[in-house]
């Protein structure tokens, strides 16, 4: 067929380096940008056949999120704005690793296996972040999509691309499939939510933002006028000078537990950081003594679920709300949610797609990873009930008010994927409505001291886990060793898991004091090193 000849011709322009093997990881392919040209072309092909299969628009986002500037990556977005399904992740890996001369066969295998009608039209939305390699790599994706009806959105945040794919496939019901439509939808909802919060001072409207020198900074600047000064953002690390994710951004702040460079922070001031593709956010402040306080995904999940639960009660709506976390959630947050807030908490494997999936089981599913990826999902039935109540003329003022707030809350949230911009607007609105400072939010519960370490091993796949990654099944003896170490400390918990994005084993430990958490993390690292084939020097104690 003519299209296959065309593919052959174009693929010669995007050759695969011999011997290179890459996996579709936790969120797509990610590595040094120099190794990705053929992957991009092939993901353009795959997105096109995925579009034919689903008879819907598919998204391709070129980004390596919080990784350094020299890396890049690519991930596929399914019709409702969610991550691509697991069987197609496998197709992606197959196609990516086919030798140059086998590419057509690999593609035809997928087409056959999925029974794809090649005469079906295709539509692919392509987005990219601000990395210098993103321009040519997204062009390689477009070459793969070639002539088949791709739409190039150019520079967008990852969640903006997810949003636009969803808008397109719901014929505009979710909003208009443009960046402008995105700003209009979320900013209008924010303004509605905050309009009756009387007496907000300029201080309360002010937010200090670290844009990680990435796409989020650019897009916040574009969005600003839509906020009508109801949120006044001082934008730092806007990409005009500094390097992407370099000593700044959500990952740096969370891992280093300190403020980003390039930002002057006044004591008590509310601050937040995005990551490089703006699908992740953390909040923080420094107190009058200069001590740094981080408010991570767990703190956001708690604030949001408390707010929603109160509104649902006021509205008299009997909807099932749950919080979805991972093993990294601080033990204090889980304890607070279950025992004080009395909300259902579920734990899943690491990675947004896993949390998203579980959150879909509830009327209201609030999901957050501690690292700041997260959002809220409302079931169709829940949205309808809220909508009906908001329009009902026979309900009392209190219920009505709660229903209207819930309706606007739904509209300020990007339900397709965790979104730093939308999460920021939601948190800002909740703090405004509750008249709460960041310090008051921080004192809802106190985090247990914790430590994360990495251990290099010969092959991290020797570690297999169960129970949402909280227990190791292999290698033999490792879990027992961890259990025995945990027993030595108070309020302690520890687990290990192979990373999905780096060639390391990750170790997490928490306990009643920082010294204990550090000691436990070290001892567990040693157990991994000894029982799971550690390479290089033995892990050293932290103190
Ligand atoms: C990716 C995931 C993130 C997860 C992280 C874990 C998405 C969009 N991103 O960045 O959710 O927390 O990987 O990394 O799913 P690790 O496996 O190296 O610990
Ligand atoms: Mg990211």
mmCIF file of C-alpha atoms in Angstrom, residues 160 163 174-192 219 222-228 408 411-412 421 425:
data_model
loop_
_atom_site.group_PDB
_atom_site.id
_atom_site.type_symbol
_atom_site.label_atom_id
_atom_site.label_comp_id
_atom_site.label_asym_id
_atom_site.label_seq_id
_atom_site.Cartn_x
_atom_site.Cartn_y
_atom_site.Cartn_z
ATOM 1 C CA UNK A 160 -3.057 21.049 28.458
ATOM 2 C CA UNK A 163 -7.283 18.414 28.226
ATOM 3 C CA UNK A 174 -15.342 19.262 28.409
ATOM 4 C CA UNK A 175 -14.365 22.641 27.022
ATOM 5 C CA UNK A 176 -12.929 24.133 23.870
ATOM 6 C CA UNK A 177 -9.950 22.205 22.449
ATOM 7 C CA UNK A 178 -7.598 25.192 22.446
ATOM 8 C CA UNK A 179 -5.154 26.671 24.927
ATOM 9 C CA UNK A 180 -7.401 29.723 25.099
ATOM 10 C CA UNK A 181 -10.355 27.436 25.897
ATOM 11 C CA UNK A 182 -8.305 25.939 28.707
ATOM 12 C CA UNK A 183 -7.583 29.345 30.275
ATOM 13 C CA UNK A 184 -11.179 30.447 29.931
ATOM 14 C CA UNK A 185 -12.611 27.331 31.536
ATOM 15 C CA UNK A 186 -10.305 27.082 34.528
ATOM 16 C CA UNK A 187 -9.902 30.797 35.235
ATOM 17 C CA UNK A 188 -13.628 31.470 35.063
ATOM 18 C CA UNK A 189 -14.241 28.688 37.554
ATOM 19 C CA UNK A 190 -11.556 30.127 39.823
ATOM 20 C CA UNK A 191 -13.104 33.595 39.694
ATOM 21 C CA UNK A 192 -16.557 32.164 40.444
ATOM 22 C CA UNK A 219 1.704 29.248 30.085
ATOM 23 C CA UNK A 222 -0.240 33.652 28.984
ATOM 24 C CA UNK A 223 -3.021 32.863 31.450
ATOM 25 C CA UNK A 224 -2.475 35.769 33.837
ATOM 26 C CA UNK A 225 -4.880 38.269 32.268
ATOM 27 C CA UNK A 226 -7.715 35.730 32.591
ATOM 28 C CA UNK A 227 -7.314 35.788 36.362
ATOM 29 C CA UNK A 228 -8.322 39.453 36.571
ATOM 30 C CA UNK A 408 -17.400 25.482 40.310
ATOM 31 C CA UNK A 411 -14.890 23.201 36.681
ATOM 32 C CA UNK A 412 -11.586 24.358 38.144
ATOM 33 C CA UNK A 421 -1.947 24.970 36.940
ATOM 34 C CA UNK A 425 -6.063 27.315 41.164
#
